[in-house]
XYZ file of C-alpha atoms in Angstrom:
392
model
C 0.000 0.000 0.000
C 1.200 3.522 -0.772
C 2.353 5.603 2.189
C 0.523 8.875 2.883
C 3.507 10.886 1.660
C 3.727 8.954 -1.618
C -0.031 9.240 -2.041
C 0.124 13.023 -1.793
C 3.037 13.128 -4.229
C 1.090 10.985 -6.674
C -2.010 13.158 -6.220
C -0.074 16.378 -6.857
C 1.541 14.825 -9.918
C -1.827 13.724 -11.285
C -3.315 17.189 -10.669
C -0.378 18.799 -12.468
C -0.800 16.500 -15.466
C -4.534 17.226 -15.649
C -3.871 20.956 -15.505
C -1.330 20.673 -18.279
C -3.744 18.762 -20.467
C -6.514 21.283 -19.847
C -4.337 24.275 -20.721
C -2.951 23.182 -24.036
C -3.994 25.568 -26.805
C -3.014 25.449 -30.457
C 0.172 27.404 -31.084
C 1.511 28.425 -34.451
C 5.073 29.633 -33.851
C 6.731 32.180 -36.072
C 9.568 30.300 -37.752
C 12.575 32.471 -38.491
C 13.735 31.986 -42.052
C 17.442 32.101 -42.735
C 18.965 33.146 -46.050
C 21.609 30.444 -45.635
C 21.203 26.837 -46.641
C 23.505 24.181 -45.283
C 25.070 21.127 -46.851
C 23.418 17.757 -46.207
C 25.524 14.616 -46.712
C 23.701 11.291 -46.864
C 25.538 7.986 -47.230
C 28.428 5.898 -45.934
C 31.769 4.543 -47.108
C 31.077 0.994 -48.263
C 34.235 -0.983 -47.560
C 33.164 -3.942 -49.705
C 31.129 -2.559 -52.586
C 29.843 0.616 -54.203
C 29.737 3.795 -52.133
C 26.794 6.131 -52.819
C 26.770 9.660 -51.392
C 23.880 12.095 -51.854
C 24.496 15.818 -51.457
C 21.714 18.368 -51.022
C 20.948 21.666 -49.302
C 18.623 22.469 -46.448
C 15.468 24.509 -47.076
C 13.435 26.679 -44.724
C 10.527 25.005 -42.961
C 8.130 27.440 -44.616
C 9.344 26.553 -48.115
C 7.220 24.315 -50.328
C 10.172 23.167 -52.432
C 12.121 19.964 -51.920
C 15.760 19.986 -50.871
C 17.806 21.014 -53.928
C 20.641 18.658 -54.911
C 24.241 19.831 -54.683
C 25.547 19.181 -58.184
C 28.937 19.237 -59.931
C 30.865 18.593 -56.741
C 34.153 16.716 -56.546
C 33.747 13.829 -54.123
C 36.297 11.210 -53.161
C 37.229 8.777 -50.410
C 40.710 9.111 -49.011
C 42.724 6.802 -46.808
C 44.787 8.194 -43.952
C 48.235 8.775 -45.501
C 47.240 6.717 -48.502
C 45.270 6.415 -51.712
C 42.005 8.052 -52.788
C 38.943 6.841 -54.695
C 36.830 9.163 -56.829
C 33.040 9.214 -56.890
C 31.293 10.216 -60.124
C 28.002 12.107 -60.273
C 25.269 9.889 -61.710
C 21.928 11.559 -61.038
C 21.836 15.175 -59.859
C 23.500 15.310 -56.446
C 24.145 11.548 -56.307
C 27.767 10.410 -56.428
C 28.938 6.794 -56.692
C 32.255 4.986 -56.647
C 33.319 1.814 -58.369
C 33.145 -1.433 -56.425
C 35.764 -1.129 -53.672
C 37.573 -3.495 -51.343
C 39.160 -1.260 -48.731
C 42.023 -2.133 -46.393
C 40.565 -2.938 -42.982
C 43.769 -1.794 -41.287
C 43.401 1.787 -42.534
C 41.139 4.682 -41.619
C 39.094 6.514 -44.245
C 37.192 9.757 -44.666
C 35.065 11.533 -47.271
C 36.351 14.662 -49.009
C 33.941 17.027 -50.788
C 34.747 20.089 -52.872
C 31.783 22.103 -54.136
C 31.714 23.938 -57.447
C 31.962 27.145 -55.379
C 35.346 25.985 -54.079
C 34.227 25.271 -50.512
C 35.630 22.054 -49.051
C 34.231 19.644 -46.502
C 35.792 16.599 -44.857
C 34.502 13.909 -42.529
C 36.516 12.573 -39.614
C 38.799 9.640 -40.313
C 37.109 6.464 -39.155
C 38.030 2.801 -38.843
C 36.164 0.230 -40.900
C 33.686 -2.000 -39.125
C 32.768 -5.426 -40.468
C 29.009 -5.922 -40.560
C 27.913 -9.438 -39.582
C 25.415 -11.309 -41.767
C 21.697 -11.144 -41.032
C 20.709 -14.418 -39.397
C 17.144 -14.328 -40.640
C 14.074 -12.216 -41.215
C 10.877 -13.666 -39.834
C 7.309 -12.461 -39.689
C 4.216 -12.941 -37.582
C 0.578 -12.410 -38.495
C -1.007 -10.516 -35.598
C -4.493 -9.145 -35.058
C -3.356 -5.677 -36.129
C -1.315 -6.779 -39.134
C 1.946 -8.253 -40.342
C 4.944 -7.757 -38.055
C 8.392 -8.273 -39.578
C 11.454 -8.936 -37.418
C 15.190 -9.040 -38.061
C 17.692 -11.230 -36.207
C 21.462 -10.983 -36.118
C 24.484 -11.667 -33.931
C 28.236 -11.215 -33.758
C 30.147 -14.075 -32.133
C 33.207 -11.816 -31.745
C 31.146 -9.316 -29.732
C 32.564 -6.437 -31.802
C 29.460 -5.023 -33.539
C 27.157 -3.958 -30.680
C 25.620 -1.083 -32.641
C 23.290 -1.941 -35.525
C 21.321 -0.001 -38.109
C 18.894 -1.240 -40.741
C 17.383 0.132 -43.904
C 14.909 -1.699 -46.067
C 13.273 -1.696 -49.486
C 9.708 -2.924 -49.856
C 8.417 -4.267 -53.168
C 4.901 -5.514 -53.734
C 2.893 -6.924 -56.585
C -0.514 -5.440 -57.354
C -3.077 -5.292 -60.118
C -5.314 -2.600 -61.584
C -9.043 -2.600 -60.931
C -9.864 -3.782 -64.482
C -8.072 -5.737 -67.180
C -7.571 -4.003 -70.516
C -6.961 -6.405 -73.382
C -7.322 -3.735 -76.069
C -5.642 -0.468 -76.991
C -6.211 2.451 -79.339
C -3.360 2.681 -81.847
C -3.094 4.331 -85.254
C -6.764 5.393 -85.204
C -8.108 1.909 -84.519
C -8.632 -0.590 -81.707
C -6.213 -3.530 -81.619
C -5.286 -6.291 -79.179
C -3.012 -5.056 -76.421
C 0.445 -6.646 -76.428
C 1.742 -5.033 -73.230
C 0.278 -6.158 -69.922
C -0.850 -3.124 -67.926
C -2.903 -5.073 -65.387
C -0.095 -6.537 -63.242
C 2.562 -4.246 -61.764
C 5.157 -3.896 -59.032
C 6.079 -0.982 -56.823
C 9.186 -0.385 -54.706
C 9.403 1.936 -51.722
C 12.552 2.870 -49.800
C 12.454 3.133 -46.024
C 12.715 6.514 -44.362
C 12.335 5.340 -40.761
C 15.374 5.142 -38.485
C 15.917 1.590 -37.232
C 18.790 1.142 -34.777
C 19.620 -1.183 -31.891
C 22.402 -1.659 -29.358
C 23.530 -4.804 -27.527
C 26.029 -3.007 -25.262
C 24.021 -3.797 -22.131
C 23.437 -7.425 -23.074
C 25.576 -10.420 -22.152
C 25.888 -11.366 -25.820
C 26.055 -9.413 -29.052
C 22.695 -10.767 -30.222
C 19.739 -8.965 -31.780
C 16.634 -11.103 -31.401
C 13.330 -10.316 -33.111
C 13.917 -6.612 -33.561
C 10.576 -5.175 -34.833
C 11.418 -3.699 -38.213
C 8.110 -3.120 -40.033
C 4.432 -3.410 -39.194
C 1.863 -3.516 -41.997
C -1.851 -3.184 -41.171
C -4.170 -5.951 -42.330
C -5.672 -3.602 -44.923
C -2.329 -2.564 -46.457
C -2.277 -2.577 -50.260
C 1.217 -4.054 -50.014
C -0.342 -7.339 -48.909
C -2.959 -7.628 -51.663
C -1.010 -10.181 -53.748
C 2.647 -10.711 -52.897
C 5.075 -8.713 -50.774
C 8.857 -8.690 -50.469
C 11.276 -6.847 -48.220
C 15.027 -6.445 -48.704
C 16.754 -5.673 -45.400
C 20.178 -4.011 -45.329
C 22.269 -4.180 -42.163
C 25.144 -1.966 -41.003
C 27.567 -2.080 -38.059
C 27.928 1.404 -36.579
C 30.498 3.081 -34.389
C 29.255 4.314 -30.987
C 29.422 7.898 -32.294
C 27.327 7.174 -35.380
C 24.791 5.248 -33.322
C 24.455 8.266 -31.022
C 23.961 10.485 -34.086
C 21.080 8.335 -35.385
C 19.624 7.986 -31.903
C 19.536 11.777 -31.578
C 18.114 12.143 -35.078
C 15.417 9.621 -34.218
C 14.445 11.508 -31.058
C 14.379 14.827 -32.907
C 12.247 13.610 -35.806
C 10.097 10.715 -34.601
C 9.473 11.310 -30.908
C 8.229 14.900 -30.959
C 4.541 15.607 -30.599
C 3.465 15.805 -26.978
C 4.433 17.616 -23.794
C 6.067 14.485 -22.464
C 8.310 13.757 -25.438
C 11.985 14.760 -25.167
C 12.920 18.208 -26.406
C 14.951 18.426 -29.617
C 18.704 18.352 -29.011
C 21.602 19.542 -31.128
C 22.539 17.103 -33.893
C 26.300 16.752 -34.185
C 27.719 14.847 -37.131
C 31.308 14.179 -38.195
C 31.516 16.398 -41.300
C 33.192 19.803 -41.160
C 33.781 22.785 -43.407
C 37.545 23.150 -43.896
C 37.533 26.957 -43.849
C 34.931 27.421 -41.112
C 34.660 24.795 -38.392
C 31.552 26.484 -36.962
C 29.520 26.105 -40.176
C 26.684 23.603 -39.647
C 26.857 20.489 -41.830
C 24.179 17.803 -41.634
C 25.231 14.167 -41.831
C 27.467 11.429 -40.503
C 29.747 9.369 -42.742
C 30.789 6.022 -41.308
C 32.796 3.220 -42.902
C 31.556 -0.361 -42.902
C 30.342 -3.190 -45.070
C 26.719 -3.959 -45.898
C 24.891 -7.259 -45.545
C 21.477 -8.036 -47.016
C 18.668 -10.549 -46.873
C 15.298 -10.740 -48.656
C 12.064 -12.562 -47.885
C 8.696 -12.933 -49.636
C 5.213 -13.150 -48.141
C 2.320 -14.363 -50.277
C -1.293 -13.427 -49.683
C -2.171 -17.107 -49.379
C 0.091 -17.327 -46.300
C -1.886 -14.706 -44.379
C -5.042 -15.250 -42.308
C -8.235 -15.532 -44.330
C -10.182 -13.461 -41.792
C -8.089 -10.362 -42.449
C -10.543 -9.410 -45.157
C -9.958 -7.104 -48.090
C -7.017 -4.774 -48.487
C -7.444 -1.092 -49.313
C -5.838 -0.779 -52.732
C -6.866 2.730 -53.735
C -9.058 1.367 -56.531
C -12.182 1.271 -54.370
C -13.622 4.390 -56.011
C -13.382 2.954 -59.535
C -16.912 2.748 -61.013
C -18.298 -0.156 -63.003
C -16.866 -0.047 -66.557
C -18.854 1.932 -69.133
C -20.290 0.465 -72.325
C -19.404 2.567 -75.362
C -21.571 1.186 -78.186
C -23.154 2.256 -81.472
C -26.392 3.996 -80.463
C -27.286 5.869 -83.638
C -26.992 9.199 -81.810
C -23.695 10.033 -80.161
C -21.929 7.087 -81.784
C -23.388 6.357 -85.218
C -20.771 3.837 -86.327
C -17.875 1.771 -85.021
C -15.302 4.354 -86.103
C -16.908 6.985 -83.890
C -16.897 4.495 -81.030
C -13.202 3.828 -81.539
C -12.418 7.539 -81.687
C -13.822 7.819 -78.161
C -10.517 6.298 -77.046
C -8.358 8.803 -78.892
C -7.718 10.423 -75.551
C -5.516 8.311 -73.266
C -7.773 9.196 -70.337
C -10.048 6.232 -71.146
C -9.025 2.760 -72.221
C -10.964 0.032 -74.037
C -11.261 -3.124 -71.958
C -13.067 -5.770 -74.022
C -15.308 -5.984 -77.134
C -19.115 -5.906 -77.023
C -21.077 -7.886 -79.613
C -24.735 -7.597 -80.539
C -26.999 -10.170 -78.917
C -27.197 -13.404 -80.824
C -24.919 -12.156 -83.601
C -21.108 -11.937 -83.872
C -21.291 -8.268 -84.819
C -18.984 -5.873 -82.988
C -20.951 -2.882 -81.728
C -18.651 -1.341 -79.114
C -16.359 -1.791 -76.147
C -16.373 -1.729 -72.386
C -14.257 1.136 -71.088
C -12.651 2.479 -67.946
C -10.467 5.394 -66.971
C -6.726 4.860 -67.263
C -6.414 5.456 -63.527
C -8.442 2.282 -62.947
C -7.123 0.109 -65.782
C -3.453 1.036 -66.189
C -1.348 -0.116 -63.249
C 1.693 1.716 -64.640
C 0.265 4.937 -63.215
C 1.076 3.532 -59.758
C 4.127 1.393 -60.449
C 5.955 -0.474 -63.188
C 4.888 -3.446 -65.276
C 8.512 -4.566 -65.598
C 8.922 -7.575 -63.335
C 11.909 -7.165 -60.966
C 14.804 -9.537 -61.620
C 14.653 -10.862 -58.062
C 10.925 -11.584 -58.083
C 9.823 -15.096 -57.196
């Protein structure tokens, strides 16, 4: 039983919480815009593969534009008192190296020179060897599909883990179109636009530490949760998990970033704290630079989950095609469409697609076509109809 003193403390605490909740009013702070934009560096030095670094600039919170890429920079990896490896710009602001196999005994850093002449360097860092992913398993729960990752390091030298993932799922349009309008006539469609695939890259921060455990083992770390109605589960779903071994400093960076971006929203969440990376402007050490460049290898593992493996009582998924109406019938009516050519010309616009032919009752005479909007019959508007090489 609580003592009288503890009871009063608890009562005062409860009263304070209730008062706080009753006094919360909407607040729209005035955000101070700054004319400066700062460099953002996203990526890591891949010790056993291709290094990809993305450079961009910060934008004001009030701006509607996306972060502009930092283009035409000179980017290279350099070893401490050793060789260097150039990165070439592929897409705007994205720089990649060749496939590398770096010396584990050396330290490495990233060197960036902008087209303006400004230079930035990351701290030299030792290479960490990322252990393989033991397995990825999943569990069908009442609220959806929970995906877990498992890993360990028998040498007890990893201790700090980070994961990224790519989700790919198979889906189909609301209606099948076996016909297409081409060269002023309707012909059989040769390209399948009913079945497609879509890939989505993770943006969530997923990190774990085993420092306080007896063994360097990550067991059933909850990576992704998909609700039962998720469109990703309509047919077949796949997830590619990428694992990285972090330094204590990089883990702290991502932990702080996670708190600043994902755990803000109520009075009881931690306040944002300063984010300190390991990248510095050569000419001005006080200039803010966003990012942390570590050096390690990458390990991967992929799994598939078929709809037939999931509980039958989960019901229908929400695909986004629910608002698609029943297909129209565009036929010769003697008024708006007096002949088959006028019917076919209805599909001159790519907004509507022919689905299947309509014949007169009791006679093999073509009189029109069923039709639907492209948004309901062309899956390419939401993904790609090119089957991924890895798809099973």
